[in-house]
XYZ file of C-alpha atoms in Angstrom:
676
model
C 91.428 75.616 90.396
C 89.584 78.378 92.126
C 91.205 81.743 91.524
C 91.207 82.733 95.184
C 90.719 79.601 97.260
C 93.945 77.984 96.197
C 95.384 74.519 96.709
C 99.151 74.693 96.847
C 99.932 71.563 94.854
C 97.852 72.582 91.859
C 98.906 76.198 92.028
C 102.631 75.565 91.915
C 103.387 72.943 89.356
C 102.843 75.014 86.205
C 104.326 78.256 87.478
C 107.104 79.231 85.088
C 106.502 82.924 84.611
C 108.301 85.656 86.420
C 106.377 88.404 88.036
C 108.116 91.495 89.267
C 110.045 91.691 92.508
C 107.070 92.154 94.764
C 109.001 93.867 97.543
C 109.676 96.724 95.157
C 106.133 97.119 93.862
C 104.737 100.565 94.691
C 101.506 100.861 96.614
C 98.460 101.803 94.556
C 96.804 105.078 95.469
C 94.186 107.237 93.756
C 97.005 109.518 92.620
C 98.306 106.736 90.385
C 95.479 107.182 87.902
C 96.147 108.123 84.318
C 97.168 106.737 80.978
C 99.536 103.805 80.431
C 103.261 104.348 80.756
C 105.144 104.784 77.529
C 106.813 101.653 76.215
C 110.366 101.574 77.589
C 113.120 101.984 75.081
C 113.909 98.585 73.643
C 116.911 97.416 71.711
C 114.757 94.786 70.069
C 111.083 93.911 69.910
C 110.271 90.247 69.422
C 107.067 89.238 67.680
C 106.996 85.488 68.196
C 104.109 83.210 69.137
C 103.710 81.840 72.659
C 103.144 78.126 73.258
C 102.583 76.381 76.545
C 100.024 74.228 78.397
C 96.802 74.592 80.337
C 95.571 72.121 82.944
C 91.820 72.656 83.209
C 89.087 73.346 80.652
C 87.279 76.654 81.091
C 83.777 76.261 82.478
C 82.334 79.554 81.247
C 83.353 82.685 79.376
C 80.771 84.739 81.282
C 83.614 86.772 82.741
C 81.525 88.974 85.036
C 80.118 85.809 86.612
C 83.176 83.589 87.108
C 86.009 83.763 89.605
C 87.645 80.546 88.457
C 91.253 80.810 87.305
C 90.506 78.327 84.528
C 88.071 80.888 83.075
C 89.700 84.193 83.960
C 93.137 83.387 82.590
C 91.556 83.355 79.132
C 88.834 86.007 79.355
C 91.309 88.521 80.784
C 92.869 88.478 77.316
C 89.517 88.822 75.552
C 87.959 91.694 77.519
C 89.491 94.778 79.138
C 88.078 96.539 82.175
C 88.516 100.079 83.427
C 92.071 99.857 84.784
C 95.026 97.515 84.559
C 98.555 97.393 85.933
C 101.574 98.388 83.929
C 104.921 96.573 83.849
C 105.896 98.141 87.183
C 102.780 97.327 89.176
C 101.234 100.788 88.845
C 97.533 101.112 88.086
C 96.984 102.778 84.721
C 94.076 103.333 82.380
C 92.662 100.598 80.176
C 89.113 101.290 78.965
C 89.151 104.249 81.339
C 91.482 107.076 80.328
C 91.449 108.519 83.844
C 89.390 108.692 87.009
C 88.603 111.062 89.855
C 87.764 110.412 93.497
C 85.788 112.726 95.752
C 87.177 113.892 99.085
C 85.792 111.074 101.245
C 86.302 108.274 98.679
C 82.583 107.585 98.255
C 82.280 108.613 94.597
C 84.594 107.372 91.825
C 84.134 108.855 88.348
C 85.810 107.244 85.328
C 86.342 108.851 81.941
C 85.857 106.155 79.287
C 88.293 106.031 76.382
C 86.547 106.916 73.125
C 86.888 104.779 70.018
C 87.313 101.393 71.739
C 85.519 98.723 69.707
C 83.594 95.600 70.503
C 84.328 93.006 67.829
C 82.933 89.557 67.092
C 84.923 86.335 66.966
C 85.217 86.962 63.215
C 86.876 90.314 63.911
C 83.898 92.337 62.698
C 83.144 95.613 64.479
C 79.980 95.332 66.552
C 79.732 98.560 68.579
C 81.722 101.136 70.531
C 82.458 100.430 74.180
C 80.626 102.969 76.325
C 79.890 103.696 79.967
C 76.526 101.970 79.533
C 78.328 98.661 79.001
C 79.747 98.795 82.520
C 76.270 99.360 83.919
C 75.015 96.376 81.916
C 77.947 94.259 83.054
C 77.316 94.881 86.744
C 73.572 94.333 86.433
C 74.094 91.047 84.576
C 76.675 89.970 87.161
C 74.263 90.784 89.967
C 71.217 89.097 88.430
C 73.209 85.962 87.589
C 74.665 85.875 91.144
C 78.285 86.356 90.156
C 80.838 84.355 92.085
C 82.653 87.628 92.757
C 79.666 89.573 94.084
C 81.331 89.604 97.498
C 83.757 92.203 96.127
C 81.122 94.810 95.371
C 77.773 93.808 96.888
C 78.298 95.718 100.118
C 80.517 98.430 98.644
C 78.356 99.934 95.867
C 75.414 101.909 97.169
C 72.140 99.950 97.258
C 73.590 96.952 95.431
C 72.901 94.662 98.376
C 69.415 96.127 98.634
C 68.853 95.339 94.940
C 70.052 91.775 95.469
C 67.479 91.443 98.252
C 64.665 92.937 96.141
C 64.367 96.081 98.247
C 65.063 98.707 95.548
C 64.900 99.078 91.780
C 68.062 98.921 89.674
C 67.962 102.667 89.036
C 68.689 103.228 92.741
C 71.954 101.278 92.626
C 75.093 103.422 92.814
C 76.314 102.997 89.245
C 75.411 105.520 86.560
C 76.407 106.273 82.977
C 76.319 110.069 83.196
C 76.855 110.101 79.438
C 78.344 107.702 76.886
C 81.862 108.244 78.202
C 81.428 109.100 81.890
C 80.842 106.370 84.451
C 80.108 107.066 88.120
C 80.120 104.721 91.118
C 78.596 105.857 94.419
C 79.585 103.770 97.415
C 77.923 102.907 100.710
C 80.892 104.140 102.726
C 84.364 105.536 102.134
C 86.325 102.868 100.236
C 89.760 104.246 99.349
C 90.768 101.065 97.487
C 87.667 100.794 95.279
C 89.575 101.714 92.120
C 91.740 98.615 92.604
C 88.662 96.355 92.417
C 88.128 97.493 88.819
C 91.014 95.230 87.793
C 88.768 92.254 88.494
C 86.157 90.743 86.214
C 82.943 91.572 88.084
C 83.253 95.230 87.029
C 83.994 94.548 83.360
C 81.716 95.762 80.537
C 79.058 93.787 78.659
C 77.241 95.030 75.554
C 73.505 94.839 76.295
C 72.358 94.203 72.727
C 74.750 91.279 72.312
C 73.928 89.913 75.766
C 70.193 89.881 75.132
C 70.681 88.329 71.688
C 71.903 85.210 73.451
C 68.505 84.101 74.721
C 65.397 85.197 76.620
C 67.087 84.329 79.893
C 69.822 86.887 79.233
C 67.489 89.886 79.340
C 68.227 92.400 82.060
C 65.586 92.257 84.759
C 64.482 88.731 83.790
C 67.452 86.453 84.467
C 67.165 82.779 83.595
C 70.597 81.113 83.317
C 69.033 78.017 81.778
C 67.926 80.043 78.773
C 70.991 82.235 78.308
C 73.961 81.229 76.189
C 76.037 84.341 76.829
C 79.475 83.223 77.941
C 79.260 79.716 76.571
C 82.753 78.305 75.996
C 82.897 79.004 72.287
C 84.444 81.710 70.143
C 81.069 83.388 69.563
C 79.978 83.180 73.206
C 81.152 86.739 73.921
C 82.245 89.953 72.240
C 85.861 91.088 72.408
C 87.403 94.455 73.283
C 90.711 93.023 74.529
C 94.056 92.144 73.021
C 93.055 88.694 71.712
C 90.213 86.785 70.079
C 89.601 83.098 70.681
C 90.385 81.299 67.429
C 90.243 77.628 68.456
C 89.033 75.578 71.408
C 88.811 71.810 71.727
C 88.030 70.440 75.181
C 91.023 68.774 76.869
C 93.060 69.412 73.744
C 93.902 72.970 72.723
C 93.044 76.649 73.251
C 94.313 79.237 70.764
C 94.074 83.032 70.593
C 94.869 85.439 67.766
C 95.785 89.097 68.321
C 92.852 91.473 67.876
C 93.822 93.899 65.070
C 91.204 96.418 66.253
C 92.451 96.449 69.844
C 92.726 99.984 71.208
C 96.312 99.336 72.366
C 97.405 96.973 69.575
C 100.855 98.568 69.366
C 101.719 96.903 72.687
C 100.620 93.412 71.689
C 103.790 91.653 70.552
C 102.695 88.011 70.596
C 100.647 87.327 67.431
C 99.260 83.968 68.527
C 98.893 82.066 71.774
C 98.572 78.273 71.754
C 97.909 76.285 74.917
C 97.722 72.496 74.825
C 96.030 70.386 77.472
C 98.233 68.910 80.198
C 96.769 66.429 82.687
C 99.602 66.651 85.194
C 100.571 63.001 84.999
C 104.005 63.528 83.452
C 105.684 66.640 84.908
C 108.913 65.935 83.012
C 107.022 66.308 79.723
C 106.943 70.069 80.292
C 110.721 70.399 80.087
C 110.919 67.810 77.309
C 108.341 69.803 75.342
C 110.383 72.959 75.807
C 113.566 71.188 74.788
C 111.846 69.939 71.627
C 110.755 73.470 70.730
C 107.067 72.894 71.479
C 106.812 75.260 74.480
C 108.055 78.775 75.124
C 108.871 78.083 78.779
C 108.917 75.241 81.266
C 109.666 74.370 84.875
C 112.780 72.297 85.478
C 112.063 69.775 88.213
C 114.819 68.166 90.221
C 112.982 64.900 90.947
C 114.223 63.133 87.840
C 118.019 63.241 88.082
C 118.536 62.389 84.411
C 116.182 65.119 83.178
C 117.669 67.634 85.582
C 121.209 66.809 84.428
C 120.155 67.155 80.790
C 118.654 70.551 81.546
C 121.771 71.784 83.350
C 124.128 70.449 80.719
C 122.223 72.023 77.853
C 120.958 75.283 79.327
C 123.480 75.958 82.100
C 122.894 79.200 83.929
C 119.985 80.082 81.661
C 118.012 78.083 84.219
C 116.691 80.583 86.738
C 114.524 80.611 89.856
C 111.012 81.881 89.191
C 109.656 84.697 91.348
C 107.100 84.136 94.057
C 103.532 85.255 93.498
C 101.155 87.309 95.621
C 99.279 84.148 96.667
C 100.043 82.952 100.192
C 99.664 79.382 101.417
C 99.455 78.157 104.956
C 98.691 75.187 107.174
C 95.165 75.264 108.568
C 93.707 73.956 111.820
C 90.239 72.403 111.897
C 89.027 74.022 115.121
C 85.601 72.367 115.256
C 85.941 69.024 113.546
C 82.678 67.145 112.985
C 83.644 64.602 110.287
C 85.867 61.590 110.847
C 85.381 59.900 107.480
C 84.421 60.793 103.913
C 81.265 62.866 103.574
C 80.096 60.480 100.853
C 80.939 57.153 102.521
C 81.693 56.661 106.215
C 83.789 53.589 105.419
C 86.181 55.673 103.304
C 89.064 57.710 104.769
C 88.064 56.816 108.318
C 90.069 58.410 111.126
C 92.066 55.995 113.297
C 91.359 58.090 116.402
C 89.381 56.732 119.343
C 86.585 58.807 120.867
C 88.900 59.863 123.705
C 91.625 60.867 121.270
C 89.134 62.958 119.300
C 88.155 64.842 122.452
C 91.791 65.371 123.404
C 92.730 66.596 119.930
C 89.831 69.067 119.915
C 90.926 70.470 123.285
C 94.545 70.693 122.128
C 93.753 72.613 118.938
C 91.910 75.237 120.997
C 94.936 75.645 123.279
C 97.265 78.475 122.234
C 100.395 76.899 123.747
C 99.762 73.673 121.831
C 99.386 75.525 118.531
C 102.506 77.575 119.231
C 104.508 74.438 119.998
C 103.503 72.932 116.658
C 104.238 76.190 114.809
C 107.731 76.492 116.311
C 108.449 72.791 115.992
C 107.686 72.578 112.295
C 110.541 73.122 109.860
C 108.384 74.062 106.879
C 111.406 74.070 104.580
C 111.365 70.267 104.831
C 107.942 70.456 103.185
C 108.925 72.821 100.377
C 111.975 70.654 99.676
C 109.624 67.918 98.499
C 108.416 70.201 95.700
C 111.486 72.196 94.621
C 114.394 70.257 96.122
C 116.812 71.027 98.934
C 118.657 73.755 97.040
C 115.538 75.919 96.706
C 113.539 74.925 99.767
C 114.022 78.232 101.604
C 113.331 80.496 98.646
C 109.618 79.839 98.434
C 108.851 80.244 102.159
C 106.353 82.922 103.159
C 106.001 84.101 106.751
C 102.954 86.332 106.520
C 99.373 86.144 105.363
C 99.730 89.288 103.259
C 102.398 89.263 100.546
C 105.514 91.132 101.711
C 105.671 94.519 100.040
C 102.020 94.267 98.976
C 101.627 97.862 100.091
C 104.114 100.475 101.235
C 103.714 103.362 103.654
C 104.187 106.916 102.447
C 107.825 106.595 103.555
C 108.332 103.381 101.624
C 108.153 100.939 104.544
C 106.928 97.550 103.247
C 103.943 95.942 104.926
C 105.812 92.958 106.389
C 107.969 95.328 108.438
C 104.793 96.753 109.956
C 103.722 93.230 110.910
C 107.163 92.575 112.389
C 106.972 95.755 114.476
C 103.513 94.744 115.695
C 104.841 91.335 116.781
C 107.739 92.986 118.593
C 105.245 95.177 120.427
C 103.354 92.037 121.522
C 106.433 90.136 122.719
C 109.906 91.653 122.190
C 111.598 88.534 123.581
C 109.896 86.126 121.242
C 109.977 88.552 118.303
C 113.050 90.782 118.729
C 113.243 94.095 116.923
C 113.844 93.536 113.223
C 112.279 90.051 113.289
C 112.585 89.153 109.612
C 109.298 88.195 107.950
C 110.446 88.562 104.357
C 110.077 85.685 101.937
C 112.759 83.015 102.098
C 113.251 83.174 105.873
C 112.641 80.228 108.209
C 111.181 82.731 110.652
C 109.286 80.595 113.134
C 111.302 77.379 113.414
C 112.686 77.457 116.961
C 113.055 74.199 118.892
C 113.711 75.937 122.224
C 110.423 77.822 121.980
C 108.681 74.708 120.676
C 109.708 72.746 123.767
C 108.790 75.605 126.118
C 105.312 75.838 124.642
C 104.991 72.023 124.575
C 105.707 71.912 128.306
C 103.168 74.672 128.904
C 100.558 72.918 126.774
C 101.108 69.614 128.577
C 100.637 71.296 131.941
C 97.480 73.130 130.893
C 95.875 70.274 128.974
C 96.813 67.499 131.380
C 94.912 69.409 134.056
C 91.842 68.923 131.834
C 92.436 65.187 131.533
C 94.023 65.320 128.082
C 96.447 62.509 127.281
C 99.495 62.744 125.028
C 100.592 62.340 122.287
C 97.877 64.338 120.567
C 96.645 62.649 117.384
C 96.569 64.882 114.308
C 94.931 63.607 111.110
C 95.993 65.173 107.815
C 94.333 64.376 104.478
C 96.275 64.263 101.218
C 95.453 63.519 97.615
C 97.107 60.215 96.778
C 97.131 61.129 93.078
C 99.853 63.706 93.757
C 103.196 62.137 94.587
C 104.548 65.497 95.697
C 101.599 66.108 98.012
C 102.103 62.710 99.652
C 105.800 63.456 100.131
C 104.950 66.808 101.693
C 102.605 65.077 104.146
C 105.291 62.546 105.056
C 107.798 65.342 105.649
C 105.239 67.096 107.865
C 104.784 63.917 109.909
C 108.496 63.156 110.193
C 109.446 66.686 111.191
C 106.814 67.099 113.891
C 107.150 63.630 115.389
C 110.950 63.967 115.486
C 110.991 67.438 117.017
C 108.022 66.948 119.380
C 108.421 63.326 120.431
C 105.549 62.004 122.574
C 103.742 65.332 122.085
C 102.045 64.748 118.728
C 101.395 61.799 116.433
C 100.458 62.498 112.818
C 98.106 60.202 110.903
C 98.236 60.584 107.114
C 94.896 59.804 105.462
C 95.591 59.178 101.785
C 92.439 60.125 99.887
C 91.549 60.887 96.270
C 90.710 64.089 94.445
C 86.958 63.503 94.169
C 86.595 62.527 97.815
C 88.516 65.567 98.999
C 86.558 67.891 96.728
C 83.255 66.467 97.963
C 83.767 68.236 101.287
C 82.312 71.719 100.831
C 81.045 72.701 104.283
C 83.054 73.222 107.453
C 81.397 70.278 109.166
C 82.446 67.981 106.298
C 86.195 68.611 106.616
C 87.756 65.268 107.552
C 91.086 66.348 109.023
C 92.715 68.150 111.951
C 95.312 70.013 109.905
C 95.396 70.818 106.195
C 98.595 71.661 104.324
C 98.623 74.209 101.552
C 95.315 76.032 101.487
C 95.820 79.594 100.339
C 94.541 82.920 99.122
C 95.372 85.398 96.390
C 94.399 89.070 96.760
C 91.351 90.594 95.106
C 92.335 94.261 95.406
C 95.122 96.536 96.546
C 94.568 96.794 100.288
C 95.629 94.466 103.158
C 91.945 94.012 103.926
C 91.732 91.570 101.014
C 93.986 89.139 102.891
C 93.113 89.808 106.517
C 89.356 89.586 105.958
C 89.567 85.875 105.113
C 89.683 85.032 108.843
C 86.810 87.296 109.879
C 84.710 85.240 112.341
C 81.464 86.446 110.819
C 82.127 86.093 107.097
C 85.738 85.077 106.400
C 86.212 83.288 103.088
C 88.603 80.770 104.624
C 86.553 79.943 107.723
C 85.323 76.642 106.312
C 88.902 75.410 106.088
C 89.289 76.226 109.784
C 86.261 74.008 110.456
C 84.150 77.095 111.178
C 81.001 78.560 109.641
C 79.816 82.092 109.053
C 77.854 83.750 111.836
C 74.230 82.712 111.602
C 75.052 79.282 110.225
C 77.210 77.895 113.037
C 77.326 74.148 113.503
C 78.433 72.331 116.657
C 80.776 74.460 118.748
C 81.674 77.073 116.125
C 80.998 80.133 118.270
C 82.789 78.684 121.301
C 85.786 77.728 119.148
C 85.966 81.227 117.663
C 85.947 82.682 121.159
C 88.557 80.228 122.442
C 91.128 80.958 119.737
C 90.608 84.724 119.879
C 88.901 85.386 116.544
C 86.634 88.018 118.079
C 89.646 89.890 119.480
C 91.159 89.695 116.011
C 87.913 91.002 114.524
C 88.032 94.091 116.736
C 91.581 94.835 115.582
C 90.627 94.307 111.940
C 87.520 96.484 112.196
C 89.577 99.293 113.722
C 91.846 99.190 110.696
C 88.949 99.154 108.266
C 87.482 102.252 109.911
C 90.526 104.350 108.909
C 89.819 105.614 105.385
C 91.751 108.879 105.220
C 95.244 107.802 106.336
C 96.749 104.794 104.590
C 99.802 104.763 106.861
C 97.592 104.368 109.911
C 95.299 101.925 108.119
C 98.192 99.669 107.102
C 99.690 99.827 110.612
C 96.405 98.694 112.162
C 95.934 95.885 109.660
C 99.464 94.764 110.481
C 98.476 94.602 114.166
C 95.488 92.422 113.285
C 97.673 90.117 111.214
C 100.269 89.980 113.986
C 97.539 88.791 116.358
C 96.770 85.868 114.035
C 100.451 84.954 113.878
C 101.131 85.309 117.585
C 98.190 83.036 118.354
C 99.159 80.510 115.655
C 95.630 80.655 114.238
C 97.287 79.625 111.000
C 100.844 78.480 110.278
C 102.519 80.396 107.416
C 103.993 78.157 104.765
C 104.952 79.354 101.284
C 103.979 80.936 98.002
C 103.948 79.435 94.534
C 106.923 79.926 92.277
C 110.445 79.692 93.588
C 111.376 76.738 91.368
C 113.849 76.254 88.555
C 112.599 77.358 85.148
C 113.853 77.964 81.639
C 112.175 80.343 79.250
C 112.138 82.346 76.050
C 109.860 84.923 77.656
C 111.595 88.275 78.012
C 111.805 88.958 81.788
C 109.546 91.701 83.158
C 108.061 92.314 79.710
C 104.474 91.622 80.765
C 102.057 93.520 82.961
C 102.457 92.918 86.673
C 99.621 93.020 89.162
C 99.666 91.502 92.616
C 95.864 91.433 92.409
C 93.280 91.502 89.652
C 93.767 90.004 86.210
C 96.700 91.956 84.781
C 99.093 89.044 85.347
C 96.969 86.837 83.103
C 97.321 89.135 80.106
C 99.754 88.436 77.253
C 99.756 92.098 76.322
C 103.288 93.592 76.443
C 104.861 90.133 76.809
C 107.557 89.152 74.351
C 108.925 85.758 73.354
C 112.582 85.913 72.347
C 114.050 83.937 69.451
C 116.238 81.895 71.796
C 116.367 80.935 75.461
C 117.022 83.967 77.652
C 120.490 83.654 79.182
C 121.505 84.693 82.677
C 123.464 87.682 81.360
C 120.472 88.856 79.348
C 118.125 88.294 82.265
C 120.334 90.197 84.707
C 120.656 93.148 82.330
C 116.934 93.339 81.623
C 115.982 93.092 85.301
C 118.546 95.732 86.269
C 117.064 98.122 83.694
C 113.566 97.300 84.945
C 114.578 98.054 88.519
C 116.042 101.397 87.492
C 112.794 102.319 85.739
C 110.871 101.245 88.820
C 112.703 103.814 90.936
C 111.719 106.703 88.693
């Protein structure tokens, strides 16, 4: 599963952790730099192993190259970068002790912690970690065309020019001023740059070790075919993080052992991590494994009544509802559909639509009133109920693109309230003051508005010769029973609430066929349920940018291409749905670099434009399901972005299942600390 381009079904099923209450997470600012918080006073420190599952083999341990979750969830524990989040969501020092920012946020200078060691997979000291390693890491990432280059290529001075062969490496804006001072010079003011350091592309690599892994690894002469750095093996990398890979067998097991030479070893409480391969075919095996003592945590699904009853009878109110994550999922429109069957075989997954119906559906999707009618007529909680059951169906709903509380204003106003205010400004009747966009609200379901917009759409589209009902194809992976049920709920809800307005055709496909579609023009559907995004850094830009009409990361799933590579009617579709108006709002926000309050307000206006025009339909986040666990709540690092959440550092596994009373007490103490 891609770390950022997320499918909902795959992202949700294994989520058993508990991240912090996101609405209470402080915004990150340059003033938050410094050393890690002291360990909170603890009545007991547990030092037990952690055992659970993983669902996909890692593809590479070249951490500065990969943005795949299947890779990063492991390498985040093997290698530390400059900064990380603490248990309260604050950015603190990791390999960097501290950092400074110049007045216009174009130069960031990091002081590297002395005495941090690189060690081999055998635990032998190899070298000290220095500022030069961060220079090597970025150069290697650039020359091997890192999957996360988009984060830094246009931010760091001359990096894009180096990629295009226009300057030498020495002209790129990264310098080791000495062994323990690292300086980044940026193309333009970038007040959130420090938050990008929590991601893998800016992690360190030891040059001597890198170049020992083959001729193709040498800086300045990249040849991936002759470079074994980052191969999925214990000796494929060096380690400066909390753990060392001790065992890996493909589709079987991954094991880590705590690194005794880790610079912050006193905060590593789990001695060993063991993850066994899980193919997803037997979801109930997760709880059964926990009940047998094999796993440290597990989801508790409600689908199997017998299993669910066993769980309730045995664990009672120790079963809790897992927190939602910072990843947001939505329902996408294909605004310029060009494929009506599988990209690999035109006889597979063929659309039932006639040529006239295809034309009518295309016109309807470009009509704002039609999209609004569908948005207001869709009870998305019926969809989430298929995954977590009726009792929890509201809890996992998300009504915004950007995670609520992702950032706060200087007065503590959470971001979703800024979006709400922007919607009220657009239309106070449709979005009255205080319109609640927080998680868990069925914010947009409104049958009166749905019917009003349906009548408007019929009037406007009928004048163009469009005939109703509009046919909407949705593609689902038949291998996932839950995904099929979600699609059926989508169909039933819309066709019931908007009778004779829409007709939904479910195209049951398979994983390989769906994954074969890579380009916008290959997307064989009109609407797609559950595509999503997780943030890369600590600014609303990381979410809002995904719909940029020139270069948005999620454009392909809207059936649109980047500017310069348009296919069919891309440009006309972008104009029709208002993406260029949105772009102007977004660019205005991005131009504000010296006033975060104003910046956040303007980004909220851009996001409100997307919502008001139903350019996407908000859906849910992952999490929000029943779980049972021995993990001590809030014991781990929490980061809404970056890789801190993947780290086992600070986490503790209790001797027994954590009870509700214990959980409530721990979370209450955590919340009190958060306020300080």
